[in-house]
PDB file of C-alpha atoms in Angstrom:
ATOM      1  CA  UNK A   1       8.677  15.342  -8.982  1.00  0.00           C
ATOM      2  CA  UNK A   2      11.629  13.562  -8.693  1.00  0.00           C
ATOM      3  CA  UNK A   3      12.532   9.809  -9.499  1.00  0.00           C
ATOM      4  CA  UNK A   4      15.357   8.046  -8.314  1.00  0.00           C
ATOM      5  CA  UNK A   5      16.294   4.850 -10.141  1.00  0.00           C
ATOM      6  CA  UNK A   6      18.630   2.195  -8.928  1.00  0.00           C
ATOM      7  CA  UNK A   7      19.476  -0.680 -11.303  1.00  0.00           C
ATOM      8  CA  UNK A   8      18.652  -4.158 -10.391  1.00  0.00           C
ATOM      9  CA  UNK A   9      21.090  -6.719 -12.455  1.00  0.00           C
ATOM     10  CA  UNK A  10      19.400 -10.027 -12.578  1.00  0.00           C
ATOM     11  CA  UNK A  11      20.955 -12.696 -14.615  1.00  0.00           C
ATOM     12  CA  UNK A  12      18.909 -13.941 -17.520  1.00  0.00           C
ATOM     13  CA  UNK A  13      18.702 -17.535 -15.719  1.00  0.00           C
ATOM     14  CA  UNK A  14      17.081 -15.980 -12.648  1.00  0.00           C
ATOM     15  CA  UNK A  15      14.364 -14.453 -14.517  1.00  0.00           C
ATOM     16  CA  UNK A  16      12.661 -17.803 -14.821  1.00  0.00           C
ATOM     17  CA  UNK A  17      12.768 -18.272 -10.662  1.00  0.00           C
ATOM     18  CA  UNK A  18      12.814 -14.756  -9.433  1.00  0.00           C
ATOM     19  CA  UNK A  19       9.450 -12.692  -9.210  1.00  0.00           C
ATOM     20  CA  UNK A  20       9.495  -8.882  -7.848  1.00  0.00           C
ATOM     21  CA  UNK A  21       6.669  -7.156  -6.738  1.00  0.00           C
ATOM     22  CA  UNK A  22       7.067  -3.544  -6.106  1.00  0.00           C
ATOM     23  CA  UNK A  23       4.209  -1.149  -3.973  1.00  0.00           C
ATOM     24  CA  UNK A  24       4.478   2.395  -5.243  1.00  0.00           C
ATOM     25  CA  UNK A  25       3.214   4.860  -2.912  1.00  0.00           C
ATOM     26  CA  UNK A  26       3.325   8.580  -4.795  1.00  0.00           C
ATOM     27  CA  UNK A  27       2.487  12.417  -3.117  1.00  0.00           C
ATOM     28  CA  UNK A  28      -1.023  13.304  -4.507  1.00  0.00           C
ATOM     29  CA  UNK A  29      -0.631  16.911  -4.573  1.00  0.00           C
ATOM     30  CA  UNK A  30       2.524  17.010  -7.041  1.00  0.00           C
ATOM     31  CA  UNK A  31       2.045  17.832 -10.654  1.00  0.00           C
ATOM     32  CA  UNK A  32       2.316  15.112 -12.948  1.00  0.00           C
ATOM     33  CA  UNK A  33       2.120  12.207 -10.873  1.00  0.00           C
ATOM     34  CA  UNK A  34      -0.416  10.152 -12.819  1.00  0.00           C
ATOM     35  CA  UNK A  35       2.046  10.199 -15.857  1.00  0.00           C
ATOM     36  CA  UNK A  36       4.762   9.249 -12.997  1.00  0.00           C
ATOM     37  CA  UNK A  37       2.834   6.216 -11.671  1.00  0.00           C
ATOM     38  CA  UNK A  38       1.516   4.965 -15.336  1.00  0.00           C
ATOM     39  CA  UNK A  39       5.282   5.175 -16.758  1.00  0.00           C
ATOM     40  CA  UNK A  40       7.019   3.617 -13.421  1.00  0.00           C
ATOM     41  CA  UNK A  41       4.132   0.876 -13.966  1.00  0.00           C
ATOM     42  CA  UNK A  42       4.690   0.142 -17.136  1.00  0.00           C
ATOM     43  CA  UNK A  43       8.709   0.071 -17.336  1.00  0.00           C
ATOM     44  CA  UNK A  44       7.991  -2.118 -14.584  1.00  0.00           C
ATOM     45  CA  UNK A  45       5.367  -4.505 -16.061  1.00  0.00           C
ATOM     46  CA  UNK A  46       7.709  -4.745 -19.281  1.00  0.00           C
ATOM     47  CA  UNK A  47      10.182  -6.731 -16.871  1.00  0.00           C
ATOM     48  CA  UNK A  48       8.207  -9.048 -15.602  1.00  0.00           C
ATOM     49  CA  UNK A  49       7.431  -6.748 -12.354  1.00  0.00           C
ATOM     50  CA  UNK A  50       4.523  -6.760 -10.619  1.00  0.00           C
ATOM     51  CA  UNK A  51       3.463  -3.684  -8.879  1.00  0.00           C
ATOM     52  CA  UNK A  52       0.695  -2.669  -6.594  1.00  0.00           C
ATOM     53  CA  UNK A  53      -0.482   0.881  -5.456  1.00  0.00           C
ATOM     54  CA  UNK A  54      -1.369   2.601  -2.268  1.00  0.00           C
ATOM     55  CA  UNK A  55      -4.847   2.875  -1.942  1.00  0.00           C
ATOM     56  CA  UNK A  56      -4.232   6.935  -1.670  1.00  0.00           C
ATOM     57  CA  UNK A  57      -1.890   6.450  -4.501  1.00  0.00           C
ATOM     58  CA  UNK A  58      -4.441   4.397  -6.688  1.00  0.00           C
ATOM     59  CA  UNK A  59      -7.276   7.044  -6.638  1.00  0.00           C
ATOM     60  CA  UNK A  60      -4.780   9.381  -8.016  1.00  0.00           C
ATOM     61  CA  UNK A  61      -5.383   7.487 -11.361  1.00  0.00           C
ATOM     62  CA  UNK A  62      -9.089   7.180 -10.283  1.00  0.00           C
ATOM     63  CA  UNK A  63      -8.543   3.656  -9.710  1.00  0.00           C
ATOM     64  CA  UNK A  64      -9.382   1.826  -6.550  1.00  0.00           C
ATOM     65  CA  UNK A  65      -6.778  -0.547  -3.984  1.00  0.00           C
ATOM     66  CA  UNK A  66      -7.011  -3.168  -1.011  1.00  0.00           C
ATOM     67  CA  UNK A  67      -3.637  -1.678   0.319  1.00  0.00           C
ATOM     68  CA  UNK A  68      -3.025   0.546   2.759  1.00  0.00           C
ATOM     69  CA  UNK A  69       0.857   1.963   3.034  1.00  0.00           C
ATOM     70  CA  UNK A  70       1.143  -0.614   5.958  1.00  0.00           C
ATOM     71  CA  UNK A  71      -0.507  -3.328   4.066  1.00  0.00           C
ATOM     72  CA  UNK A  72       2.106  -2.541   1.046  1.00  0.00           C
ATOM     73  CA  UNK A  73       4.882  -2.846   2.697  1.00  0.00           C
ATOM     74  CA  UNK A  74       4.365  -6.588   3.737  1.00  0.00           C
ATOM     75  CA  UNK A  75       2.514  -7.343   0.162  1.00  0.00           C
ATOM     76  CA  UNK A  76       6.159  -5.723  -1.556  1.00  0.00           C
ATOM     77  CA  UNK A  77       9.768  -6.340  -1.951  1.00  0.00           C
ATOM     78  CA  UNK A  78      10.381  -2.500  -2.574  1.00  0.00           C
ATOM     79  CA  UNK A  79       8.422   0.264  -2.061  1.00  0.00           C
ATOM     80  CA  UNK A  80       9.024   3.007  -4.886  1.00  0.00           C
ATOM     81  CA  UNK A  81       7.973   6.377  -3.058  1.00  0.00           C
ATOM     82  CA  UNK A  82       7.842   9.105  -5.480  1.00  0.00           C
ATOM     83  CA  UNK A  83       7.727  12.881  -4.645  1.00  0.00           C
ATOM     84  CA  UNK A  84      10.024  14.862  -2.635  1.00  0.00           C
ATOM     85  CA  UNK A  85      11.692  14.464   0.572  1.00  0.00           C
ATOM     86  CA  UNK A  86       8.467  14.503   3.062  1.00  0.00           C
ATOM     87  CA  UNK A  87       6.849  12.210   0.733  1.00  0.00           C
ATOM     88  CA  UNK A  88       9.475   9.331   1.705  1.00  0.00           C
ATOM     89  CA  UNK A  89       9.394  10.698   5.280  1.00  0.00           C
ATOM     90  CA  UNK A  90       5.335  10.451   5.663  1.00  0.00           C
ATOM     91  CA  UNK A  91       5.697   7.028   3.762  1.00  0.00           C
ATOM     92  CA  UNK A  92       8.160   5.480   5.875  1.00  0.00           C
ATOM     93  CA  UNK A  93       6.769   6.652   8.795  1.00  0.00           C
ATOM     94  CA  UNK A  94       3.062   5.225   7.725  1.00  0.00           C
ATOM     95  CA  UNK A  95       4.550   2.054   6.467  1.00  0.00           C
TER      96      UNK A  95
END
């Protein structure tokens, strides 16, 4: 599985007006991506980042979600699509 990172500078007085929330849609069938979603989640979390899954994407940690890919995409500011290149293609083109 791969994940690509971009870095997001935010200056340490924005932090106290500026509030993220990220939707994380992830391929089901690639090895690994429970420990993908948890640790995206968490590094997330730790910065005052909300996220939200896919409801595909949440039963892949046996977890339920109100959001469908569609849904996501108005609910976040990013969408973090992790797997390989038809993964972002079916996710864009469901979103």
């Amino acid at each position: 599985m791969r994940l690509f990172v971009s870095t997001l500078e935010i200056s340490p007085s924005s932090l106290h007006t500026f509030h993220m929330n990220v939707g994380i849609i992830a391929n089901p069938h690639k090895e690994g991506a429970a420990h993908t979603i948890t640790a995206l989640s968490v590094v997330l979390e730790q910065h005052g980042i909300s996220t939200a899954l896919e409801n595909d994407t949440a039963k892949i940690l046996g977890a339920k979600s109100e959001f469908t890919a569609p849904e996501l995409a108005e609910h976040g500011d990013i969408i973090a699509v992790l797997g390989g290149d038809g993964t972002m293609l079916n996710a864009a083109h469901r979103i």
